[in-house]
mmCIF file of C-alpha atoms in Angstrom:
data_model
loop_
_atom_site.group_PDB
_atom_site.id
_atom_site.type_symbol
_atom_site.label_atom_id
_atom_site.label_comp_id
_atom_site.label_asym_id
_atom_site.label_seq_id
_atom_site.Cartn_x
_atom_site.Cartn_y
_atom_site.Cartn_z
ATOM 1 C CA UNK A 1 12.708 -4.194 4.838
ATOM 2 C CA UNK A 2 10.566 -1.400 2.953
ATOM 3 C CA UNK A 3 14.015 -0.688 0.245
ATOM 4 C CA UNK A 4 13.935 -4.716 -0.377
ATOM 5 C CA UNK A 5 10.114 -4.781 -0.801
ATOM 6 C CA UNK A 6 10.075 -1.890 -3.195
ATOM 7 C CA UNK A 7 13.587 -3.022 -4.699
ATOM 8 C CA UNK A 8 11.859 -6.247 -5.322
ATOM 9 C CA UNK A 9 8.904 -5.018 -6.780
ATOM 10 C CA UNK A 10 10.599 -2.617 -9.164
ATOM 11 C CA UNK A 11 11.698 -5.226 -10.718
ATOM 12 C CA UNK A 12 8.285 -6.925 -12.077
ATOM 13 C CA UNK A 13 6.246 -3.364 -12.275
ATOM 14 C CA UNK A 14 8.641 -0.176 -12.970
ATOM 15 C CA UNK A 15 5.414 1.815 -12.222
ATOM 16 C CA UNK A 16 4.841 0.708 -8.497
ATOM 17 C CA UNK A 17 1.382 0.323 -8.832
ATOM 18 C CA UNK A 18 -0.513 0.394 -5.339
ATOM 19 C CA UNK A 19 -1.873 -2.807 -4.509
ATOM 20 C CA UNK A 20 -5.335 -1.412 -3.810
ATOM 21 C CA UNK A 21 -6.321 1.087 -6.763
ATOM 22 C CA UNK A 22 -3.382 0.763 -9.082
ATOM 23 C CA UNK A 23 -2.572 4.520 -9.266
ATOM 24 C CA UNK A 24 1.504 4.828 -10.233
ATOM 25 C CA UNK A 25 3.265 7.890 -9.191
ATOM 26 C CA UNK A 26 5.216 7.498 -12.147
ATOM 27 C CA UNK A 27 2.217 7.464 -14.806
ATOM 28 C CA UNK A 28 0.809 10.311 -13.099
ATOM 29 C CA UNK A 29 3.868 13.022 -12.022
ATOM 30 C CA UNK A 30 6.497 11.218 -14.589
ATOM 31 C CA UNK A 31 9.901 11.207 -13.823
ATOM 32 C CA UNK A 32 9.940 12.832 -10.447
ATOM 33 C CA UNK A 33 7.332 9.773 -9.378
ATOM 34 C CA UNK A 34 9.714 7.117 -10.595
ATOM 35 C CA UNK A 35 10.374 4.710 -7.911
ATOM 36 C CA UNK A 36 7.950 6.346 -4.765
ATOM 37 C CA UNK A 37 5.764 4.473 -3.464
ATOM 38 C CA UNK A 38 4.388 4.048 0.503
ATOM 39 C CA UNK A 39 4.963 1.031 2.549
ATOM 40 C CA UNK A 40 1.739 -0.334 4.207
ATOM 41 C CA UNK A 41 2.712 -3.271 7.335
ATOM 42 C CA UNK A 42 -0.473 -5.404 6.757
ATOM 43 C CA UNK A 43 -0.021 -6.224 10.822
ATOM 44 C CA UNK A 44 -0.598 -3.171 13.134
ATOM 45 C CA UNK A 45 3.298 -2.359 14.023
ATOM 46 C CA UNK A 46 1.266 -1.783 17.892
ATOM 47 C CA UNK A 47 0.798 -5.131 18.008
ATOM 48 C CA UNK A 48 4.571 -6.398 16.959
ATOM 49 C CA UNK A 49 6.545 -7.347 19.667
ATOM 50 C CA UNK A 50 10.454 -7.835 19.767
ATOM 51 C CA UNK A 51 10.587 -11.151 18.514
ATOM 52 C CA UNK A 52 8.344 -10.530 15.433
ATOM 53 C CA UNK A 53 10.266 -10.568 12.396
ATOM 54 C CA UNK A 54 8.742 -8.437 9.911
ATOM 55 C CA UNK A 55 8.975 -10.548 6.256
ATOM 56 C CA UNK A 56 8.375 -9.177 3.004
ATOM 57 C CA UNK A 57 4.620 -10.520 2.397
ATOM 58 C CA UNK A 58 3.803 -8.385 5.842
ATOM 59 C CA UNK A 59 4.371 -5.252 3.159
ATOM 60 C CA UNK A 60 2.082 -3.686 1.298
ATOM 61 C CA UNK A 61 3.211 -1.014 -1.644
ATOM 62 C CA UNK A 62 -0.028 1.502 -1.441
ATOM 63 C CA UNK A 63 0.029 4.871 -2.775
ATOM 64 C CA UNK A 64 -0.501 8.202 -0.185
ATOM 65 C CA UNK A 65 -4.230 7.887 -0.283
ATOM 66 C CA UNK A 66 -4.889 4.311 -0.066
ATOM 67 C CA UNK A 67 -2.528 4.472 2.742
ATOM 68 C CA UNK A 68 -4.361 7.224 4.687
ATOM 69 C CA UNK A 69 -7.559 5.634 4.255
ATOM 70 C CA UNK A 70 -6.399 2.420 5.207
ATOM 71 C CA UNK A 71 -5.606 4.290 8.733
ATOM 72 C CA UNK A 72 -8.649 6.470 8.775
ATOM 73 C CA UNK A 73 -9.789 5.026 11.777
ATOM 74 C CA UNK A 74 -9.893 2.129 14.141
ATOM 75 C CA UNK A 75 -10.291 -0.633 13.847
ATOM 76 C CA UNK A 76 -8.357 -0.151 10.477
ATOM 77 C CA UNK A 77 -9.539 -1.019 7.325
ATOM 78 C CA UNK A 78 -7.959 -4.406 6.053
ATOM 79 C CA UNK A 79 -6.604 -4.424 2.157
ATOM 80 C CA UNK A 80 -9.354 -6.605 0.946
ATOM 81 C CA UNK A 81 -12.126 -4.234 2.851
ATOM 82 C CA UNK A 82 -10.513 -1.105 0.829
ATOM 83 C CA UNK A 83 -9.976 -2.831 -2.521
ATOM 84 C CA UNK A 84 -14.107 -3.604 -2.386
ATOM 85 C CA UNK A 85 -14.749 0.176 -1.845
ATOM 86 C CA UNK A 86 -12.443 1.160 -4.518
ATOM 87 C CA UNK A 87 -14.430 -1.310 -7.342
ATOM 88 C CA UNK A 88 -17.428 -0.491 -5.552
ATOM 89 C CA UNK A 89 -16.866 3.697 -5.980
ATOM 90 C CA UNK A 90 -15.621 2.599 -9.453
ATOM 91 C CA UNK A 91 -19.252 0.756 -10.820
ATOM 92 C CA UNK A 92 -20.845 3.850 -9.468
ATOM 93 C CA UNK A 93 -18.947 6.213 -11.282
ATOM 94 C CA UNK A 94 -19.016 4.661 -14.999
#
């Protein structure tokens, strides 16, 4: 599921942008970053059970940070709660 997700978005952003701060591997470390990105399942995979069937819009293309902050700590930070601290760290720092 993760290679269709990211095959899928390649093909609309060739940088991979995270979906919560926009950082691109490939804009930052060039080639070598082309194509990497981390996959993020938006549902705890602890709470999947045998029957759940993971579809694409249950993946989330986040960069290494955004990913490790998102599982900081419990009870883990939604998308929507990081993407407000990101702007909100972003006002502050202009």
């Amino acid at each position: 599921m993760v290679k269709f997700v990211k095959e899928a978005r390649f093909k609309t952003d060739l940088k991979l942008c995270c979906d919560v701060c926009g950082f691109s591997f490939v804009e930052k470390y060039g080639e070598v970053g082309l194509g990497y990105i981390e996959a993020h399942h938006t549902y705890p995979i602890s709470e999947l059970t045998e029957e759940t069937q993971t579809r694409p819009e249950d993946m989330a293309l986040v960069c290494s940070n955004c990913h490790r902050m998102l599982h900081r700590r419990r009870p883990w930070l939604d998308m929507e709660a990081l993407k407000g601290l990101v702007k909100m760290k972003n006002l502050y720092q202009k």
